[in-house]
PDB file of C-alpha atoms in Angstrom:
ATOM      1  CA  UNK A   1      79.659  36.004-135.249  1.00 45.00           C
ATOM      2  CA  UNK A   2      81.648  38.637-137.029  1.00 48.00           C
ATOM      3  CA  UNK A   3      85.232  39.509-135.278  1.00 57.00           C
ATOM      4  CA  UNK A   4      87.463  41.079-137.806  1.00 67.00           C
ATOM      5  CA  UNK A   5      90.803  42.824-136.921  1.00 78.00           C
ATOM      6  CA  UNK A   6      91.195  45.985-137.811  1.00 82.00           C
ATOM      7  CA  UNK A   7      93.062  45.579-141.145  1.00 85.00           C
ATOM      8  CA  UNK A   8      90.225  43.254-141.998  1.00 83.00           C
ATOM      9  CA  UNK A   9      87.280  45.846-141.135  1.00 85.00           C
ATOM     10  CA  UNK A  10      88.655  48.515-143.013  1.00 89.00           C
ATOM     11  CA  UNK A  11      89.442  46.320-146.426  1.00 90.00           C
ATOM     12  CA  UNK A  12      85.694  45.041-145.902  1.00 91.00           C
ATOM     13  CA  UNK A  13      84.140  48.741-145.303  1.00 93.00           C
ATOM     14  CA  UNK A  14      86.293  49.865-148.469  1.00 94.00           C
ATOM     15  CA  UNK A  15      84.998  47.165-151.072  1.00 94.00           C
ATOM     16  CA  UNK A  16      81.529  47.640-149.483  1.00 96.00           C
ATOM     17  CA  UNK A  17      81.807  51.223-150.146  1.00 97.00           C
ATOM     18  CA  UNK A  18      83.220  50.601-153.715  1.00 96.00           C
ATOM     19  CA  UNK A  19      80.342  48.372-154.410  1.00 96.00           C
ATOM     20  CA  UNK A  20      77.517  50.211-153.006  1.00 97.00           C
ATOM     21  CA  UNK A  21      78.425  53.862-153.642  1.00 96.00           C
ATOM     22  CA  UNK A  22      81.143  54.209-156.185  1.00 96.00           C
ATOM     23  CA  UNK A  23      80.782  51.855-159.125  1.00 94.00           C
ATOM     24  CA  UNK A  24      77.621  49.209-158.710  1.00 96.00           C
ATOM     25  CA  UNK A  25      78.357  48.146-162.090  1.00 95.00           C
ATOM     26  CA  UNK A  26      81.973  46.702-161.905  1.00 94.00           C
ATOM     27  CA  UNK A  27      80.473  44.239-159.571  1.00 94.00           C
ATOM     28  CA  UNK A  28      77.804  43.475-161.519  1.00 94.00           C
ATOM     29  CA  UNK A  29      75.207  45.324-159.126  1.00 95.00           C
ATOM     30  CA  UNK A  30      72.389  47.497-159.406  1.00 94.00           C
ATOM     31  CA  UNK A  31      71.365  49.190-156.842  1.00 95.00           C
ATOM     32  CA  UNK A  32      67.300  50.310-156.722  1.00 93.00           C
ATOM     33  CA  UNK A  33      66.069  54.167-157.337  1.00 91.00           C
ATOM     34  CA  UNK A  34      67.344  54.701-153.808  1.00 93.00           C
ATOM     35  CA  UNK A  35      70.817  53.188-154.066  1.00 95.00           C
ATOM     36  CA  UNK A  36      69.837  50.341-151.334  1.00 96.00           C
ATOM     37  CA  UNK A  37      70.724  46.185-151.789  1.00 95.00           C
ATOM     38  CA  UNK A  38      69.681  43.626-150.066  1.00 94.00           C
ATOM     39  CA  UNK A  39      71.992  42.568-147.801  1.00 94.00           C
ATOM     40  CA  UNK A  40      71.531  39.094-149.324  1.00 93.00           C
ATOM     41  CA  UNK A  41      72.395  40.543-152.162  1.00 93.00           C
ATOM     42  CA  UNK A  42      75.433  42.080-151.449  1.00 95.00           C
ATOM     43  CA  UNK A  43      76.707  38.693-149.322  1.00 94.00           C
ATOM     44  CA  UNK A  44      76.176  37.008-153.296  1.00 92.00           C
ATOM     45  CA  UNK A  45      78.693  39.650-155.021  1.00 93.00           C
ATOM     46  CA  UNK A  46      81.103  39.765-151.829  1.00 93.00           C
ATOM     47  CA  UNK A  47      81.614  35.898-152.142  1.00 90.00           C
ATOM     48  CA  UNK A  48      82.538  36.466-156.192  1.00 86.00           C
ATOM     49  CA  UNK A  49      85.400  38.860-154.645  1.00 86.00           C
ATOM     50  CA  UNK A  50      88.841  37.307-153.415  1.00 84.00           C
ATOM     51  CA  UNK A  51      89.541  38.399-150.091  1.00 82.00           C
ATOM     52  CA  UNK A  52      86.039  37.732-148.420  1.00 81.00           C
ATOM     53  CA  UNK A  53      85.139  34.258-148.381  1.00 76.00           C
ATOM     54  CA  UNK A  54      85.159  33.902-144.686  1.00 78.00           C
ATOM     55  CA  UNK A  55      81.915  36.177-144.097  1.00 86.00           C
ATOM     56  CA  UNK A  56      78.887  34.369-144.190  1.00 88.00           C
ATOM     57  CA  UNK A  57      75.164  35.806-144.678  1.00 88.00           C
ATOM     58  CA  UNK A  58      74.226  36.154-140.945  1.00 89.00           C
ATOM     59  CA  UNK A  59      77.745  37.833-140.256  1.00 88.00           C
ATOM     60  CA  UNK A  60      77.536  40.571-143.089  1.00 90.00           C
ATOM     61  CA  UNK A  61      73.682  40.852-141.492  1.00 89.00           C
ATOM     62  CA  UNK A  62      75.320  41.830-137.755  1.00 88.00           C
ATOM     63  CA  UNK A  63      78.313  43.640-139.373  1.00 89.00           C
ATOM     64  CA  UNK A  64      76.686  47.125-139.995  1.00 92.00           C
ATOM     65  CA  UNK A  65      74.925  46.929-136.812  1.00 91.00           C
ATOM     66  CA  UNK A  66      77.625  46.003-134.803  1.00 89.00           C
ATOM     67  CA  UNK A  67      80.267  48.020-136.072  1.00 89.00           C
ATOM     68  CA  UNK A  68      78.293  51.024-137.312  1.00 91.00           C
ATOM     69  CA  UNK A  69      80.199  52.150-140.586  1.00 91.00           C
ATOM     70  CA  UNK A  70      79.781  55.961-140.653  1.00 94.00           C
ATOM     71  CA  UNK A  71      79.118  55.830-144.725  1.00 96.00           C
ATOM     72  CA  UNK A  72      76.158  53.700-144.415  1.00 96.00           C
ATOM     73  CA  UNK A  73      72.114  53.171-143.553  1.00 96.00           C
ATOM     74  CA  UNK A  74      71.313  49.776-142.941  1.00 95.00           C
ATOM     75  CA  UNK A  75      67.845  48.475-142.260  1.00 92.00           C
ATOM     76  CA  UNK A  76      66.671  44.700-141.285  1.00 84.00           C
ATOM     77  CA  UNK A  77      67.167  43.302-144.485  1.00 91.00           C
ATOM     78  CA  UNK A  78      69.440  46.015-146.750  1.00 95.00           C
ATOM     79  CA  UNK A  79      71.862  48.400-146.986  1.00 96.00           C
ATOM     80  CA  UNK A  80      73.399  51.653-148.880  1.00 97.00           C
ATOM     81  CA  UNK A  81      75.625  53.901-149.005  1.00 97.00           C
ATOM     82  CA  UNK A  82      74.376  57.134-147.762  1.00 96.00           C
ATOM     83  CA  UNK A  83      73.079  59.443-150.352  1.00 95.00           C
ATOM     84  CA  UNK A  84      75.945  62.577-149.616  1.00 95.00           C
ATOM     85  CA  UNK A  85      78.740  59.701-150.184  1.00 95.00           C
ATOM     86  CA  UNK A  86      77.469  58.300-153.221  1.00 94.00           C
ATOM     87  CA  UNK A  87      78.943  58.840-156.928  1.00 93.00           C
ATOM     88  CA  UNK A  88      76.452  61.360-158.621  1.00 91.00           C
ATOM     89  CA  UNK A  89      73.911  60.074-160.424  1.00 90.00           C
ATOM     90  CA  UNK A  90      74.621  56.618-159.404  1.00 91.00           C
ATOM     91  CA  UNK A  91      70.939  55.343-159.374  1.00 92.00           C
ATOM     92  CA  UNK A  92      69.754  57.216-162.371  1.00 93.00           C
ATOM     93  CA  UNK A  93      69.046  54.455-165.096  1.00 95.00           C
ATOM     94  CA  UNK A  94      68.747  56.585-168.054  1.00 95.00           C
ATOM     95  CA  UNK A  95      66.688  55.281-171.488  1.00 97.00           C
ATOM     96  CA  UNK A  96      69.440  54.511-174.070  1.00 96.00           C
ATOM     97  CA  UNK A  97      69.772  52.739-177.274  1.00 96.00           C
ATOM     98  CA  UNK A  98      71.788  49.795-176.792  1.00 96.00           C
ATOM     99  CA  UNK A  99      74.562  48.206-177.858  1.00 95.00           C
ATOM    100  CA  UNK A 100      74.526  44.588-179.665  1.00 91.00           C
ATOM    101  CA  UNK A 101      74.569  41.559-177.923  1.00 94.00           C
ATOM    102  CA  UNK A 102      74.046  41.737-174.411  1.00 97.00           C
ATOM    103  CA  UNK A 103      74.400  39.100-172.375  1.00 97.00           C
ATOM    104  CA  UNK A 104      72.658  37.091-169.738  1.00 95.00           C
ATOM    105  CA  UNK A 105      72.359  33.922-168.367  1.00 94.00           C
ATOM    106  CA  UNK A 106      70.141  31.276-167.295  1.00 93.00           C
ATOM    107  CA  UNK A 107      69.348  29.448-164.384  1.00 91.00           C
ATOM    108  CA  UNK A 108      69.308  25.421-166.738  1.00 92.00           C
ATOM    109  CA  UNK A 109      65.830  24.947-164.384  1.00 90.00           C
ATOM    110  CA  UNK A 110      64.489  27.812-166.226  1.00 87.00           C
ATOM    111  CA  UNK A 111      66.094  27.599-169.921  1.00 85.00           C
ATOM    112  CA  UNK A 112      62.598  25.747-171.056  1.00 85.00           C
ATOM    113  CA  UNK A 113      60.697  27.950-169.562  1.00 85.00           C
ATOM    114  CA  UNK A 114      62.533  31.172-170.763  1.00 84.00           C
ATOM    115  CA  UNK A 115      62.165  29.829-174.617  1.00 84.00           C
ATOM    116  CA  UNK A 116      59.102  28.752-174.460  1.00 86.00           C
ATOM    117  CA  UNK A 117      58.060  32.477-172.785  1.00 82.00           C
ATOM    118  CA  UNK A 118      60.954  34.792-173.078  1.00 79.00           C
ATOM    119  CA  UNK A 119      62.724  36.750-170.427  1.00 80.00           C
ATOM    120  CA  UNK A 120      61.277  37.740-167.279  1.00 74.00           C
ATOM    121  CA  UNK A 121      62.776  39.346-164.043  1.00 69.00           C
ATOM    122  CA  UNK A 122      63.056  36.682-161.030  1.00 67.00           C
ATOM    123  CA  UNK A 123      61.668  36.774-157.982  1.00 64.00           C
ATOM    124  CA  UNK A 124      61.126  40.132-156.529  1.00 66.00           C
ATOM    125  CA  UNK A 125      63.149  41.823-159.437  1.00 73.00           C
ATOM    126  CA  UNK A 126      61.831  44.893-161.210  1.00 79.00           C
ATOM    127  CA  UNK A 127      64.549  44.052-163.860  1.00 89.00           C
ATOM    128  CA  UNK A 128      66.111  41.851-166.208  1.00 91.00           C
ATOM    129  CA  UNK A 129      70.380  42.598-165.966  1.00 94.00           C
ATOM    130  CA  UNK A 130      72.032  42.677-169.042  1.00 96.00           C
ATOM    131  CA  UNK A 131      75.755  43.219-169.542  1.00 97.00           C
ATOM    132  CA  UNK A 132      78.331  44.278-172.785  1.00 96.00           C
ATOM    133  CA  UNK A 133      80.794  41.697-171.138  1.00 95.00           C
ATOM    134  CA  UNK A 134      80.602  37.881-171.583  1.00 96.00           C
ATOM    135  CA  UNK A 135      82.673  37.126-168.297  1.00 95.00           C
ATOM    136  CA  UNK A 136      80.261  39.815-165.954  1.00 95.00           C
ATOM    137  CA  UNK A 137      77.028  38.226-167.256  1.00 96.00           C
ATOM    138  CA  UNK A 138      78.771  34.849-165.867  1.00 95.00           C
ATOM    139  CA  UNK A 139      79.813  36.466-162.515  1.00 93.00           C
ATOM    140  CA  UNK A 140      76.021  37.355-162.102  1.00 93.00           C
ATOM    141  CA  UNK A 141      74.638  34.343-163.093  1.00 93.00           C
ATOM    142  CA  UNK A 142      77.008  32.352-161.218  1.00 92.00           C
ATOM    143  CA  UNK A 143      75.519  34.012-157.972  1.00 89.00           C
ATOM    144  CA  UNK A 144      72.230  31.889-158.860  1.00 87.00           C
ATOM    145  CA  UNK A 145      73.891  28.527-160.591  1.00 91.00           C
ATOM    146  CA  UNK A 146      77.365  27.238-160.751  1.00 91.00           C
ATOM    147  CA  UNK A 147      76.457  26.271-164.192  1.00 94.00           C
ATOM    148  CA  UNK A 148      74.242  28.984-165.733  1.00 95.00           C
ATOM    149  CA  UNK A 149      73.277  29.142-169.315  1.00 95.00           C
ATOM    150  CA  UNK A 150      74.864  31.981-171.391  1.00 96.00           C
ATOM    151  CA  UNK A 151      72.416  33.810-173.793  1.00 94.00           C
ATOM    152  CA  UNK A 152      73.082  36.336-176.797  1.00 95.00           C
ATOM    153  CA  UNK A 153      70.128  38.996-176.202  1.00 93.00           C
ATOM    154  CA  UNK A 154      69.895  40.993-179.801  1.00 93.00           C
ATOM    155  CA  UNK A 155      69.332  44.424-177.565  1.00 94.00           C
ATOM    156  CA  UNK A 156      69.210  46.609-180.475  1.00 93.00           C
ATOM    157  CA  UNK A 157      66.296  44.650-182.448  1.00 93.00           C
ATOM    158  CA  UNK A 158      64.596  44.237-179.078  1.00 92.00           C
ATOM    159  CA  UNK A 159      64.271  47.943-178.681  1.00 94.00           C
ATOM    160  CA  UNK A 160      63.657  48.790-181.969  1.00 94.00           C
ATOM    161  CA  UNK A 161      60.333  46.281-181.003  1.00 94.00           C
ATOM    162  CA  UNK A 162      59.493  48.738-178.372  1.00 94.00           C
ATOM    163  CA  UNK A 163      61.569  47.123-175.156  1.00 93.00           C
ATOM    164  CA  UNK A 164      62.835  49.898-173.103  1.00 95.00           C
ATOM    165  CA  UNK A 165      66.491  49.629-172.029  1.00 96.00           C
ATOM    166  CA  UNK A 166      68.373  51.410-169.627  1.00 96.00           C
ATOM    167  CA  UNK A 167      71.997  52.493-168.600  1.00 96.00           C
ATOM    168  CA  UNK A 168      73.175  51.183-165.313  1.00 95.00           C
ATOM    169  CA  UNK A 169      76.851  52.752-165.238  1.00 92.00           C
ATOM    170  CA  UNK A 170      79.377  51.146-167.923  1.00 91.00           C
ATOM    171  CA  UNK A 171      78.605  47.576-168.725  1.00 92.00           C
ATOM    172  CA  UNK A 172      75.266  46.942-166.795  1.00 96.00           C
ATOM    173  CA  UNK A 173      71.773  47.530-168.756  1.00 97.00           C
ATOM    174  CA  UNK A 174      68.091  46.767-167.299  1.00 95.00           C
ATOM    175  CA  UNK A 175      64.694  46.611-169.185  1.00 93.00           C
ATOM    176  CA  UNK A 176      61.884  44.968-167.677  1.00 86.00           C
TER     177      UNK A 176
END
């Protein structure tokens, strides 16, 4: 169950908010076309913030349905931050050039597979999350592994191949 105190609620609706409809990015989240997350999703960067480790999965589940945080839509499974309180242009993943390296990292399961086939998004992912900073690339892959694998992606050479990349806010890029 999910009892917070007040001072508790409103420092959890505030870094929600800051995640979900200000800047995605600094937590190392994209959001889809939409702007929604799955509320798994969001439980995996919460934990990576100090302040939060208390809330478990099922809790952050009954938490938008219990306490009905005007800011947000929240279905079985996901969340966002409704569109009139969202950052402009916040899910708009523009085609850039970009920078050199990027970085990602591994799962170690999957380090054989990825060199023996390259890159691929996981799961039910549409894409593969890059980032201009070594230490975000570890927050994300830490979400997965406590130990993931830290890879050098040369972006620019990749796109010059014909890999489309896009611009998720200021150190998050995507391609597929």
């Amino acid at each position: 169950e999910c009892f917070m105190d007040n001072r508790d609620l409103k420092r959890l609706v505030k870094a929600i908010f800051a995640m979900l409809g200000q800047k995605p990015d600094a937590f190392g989240i994209v959001l889809d076309e939409d702007g929604w997350i799955s509320t798994k999703e969001l439980h995996q960067a919460l934990m990576a913030e100090p302040g939060f480790p208390y809330i478990t999965s099922k809790a952050l589940k009954q938490f938008f349905p219990l306490y009905r945080p005007e800011k947000f839509e929240w279905q079985e499974d996901r969340v966002r931050v409704k569109p009139e309180w969202q950052s402009p242009g916040l899910t708009i993943y523009k085609k850039v050039i970009p920078p050199e390296p990027l970085y990602v990292t591994i799962r170690p399961k999957a380090h054989a597979h990825v060199i023996a086939h390259g890159l691929r998004p996981g799961g039910n992912k549409r894409w593969i999350v890059l980032s201009t900073d070594k230490e975000m690339a570890l927050r994300i892959g830490r979400r997965r592994d406590r130990d993931p694998i830290m890879a050098e992606i040369l972006a620019l050479k990749a796109c010059k191949a014909g890999l489309v990349f896009r611009r998720a806010g200021d150190l998050l890029y995507l391609v597929q």
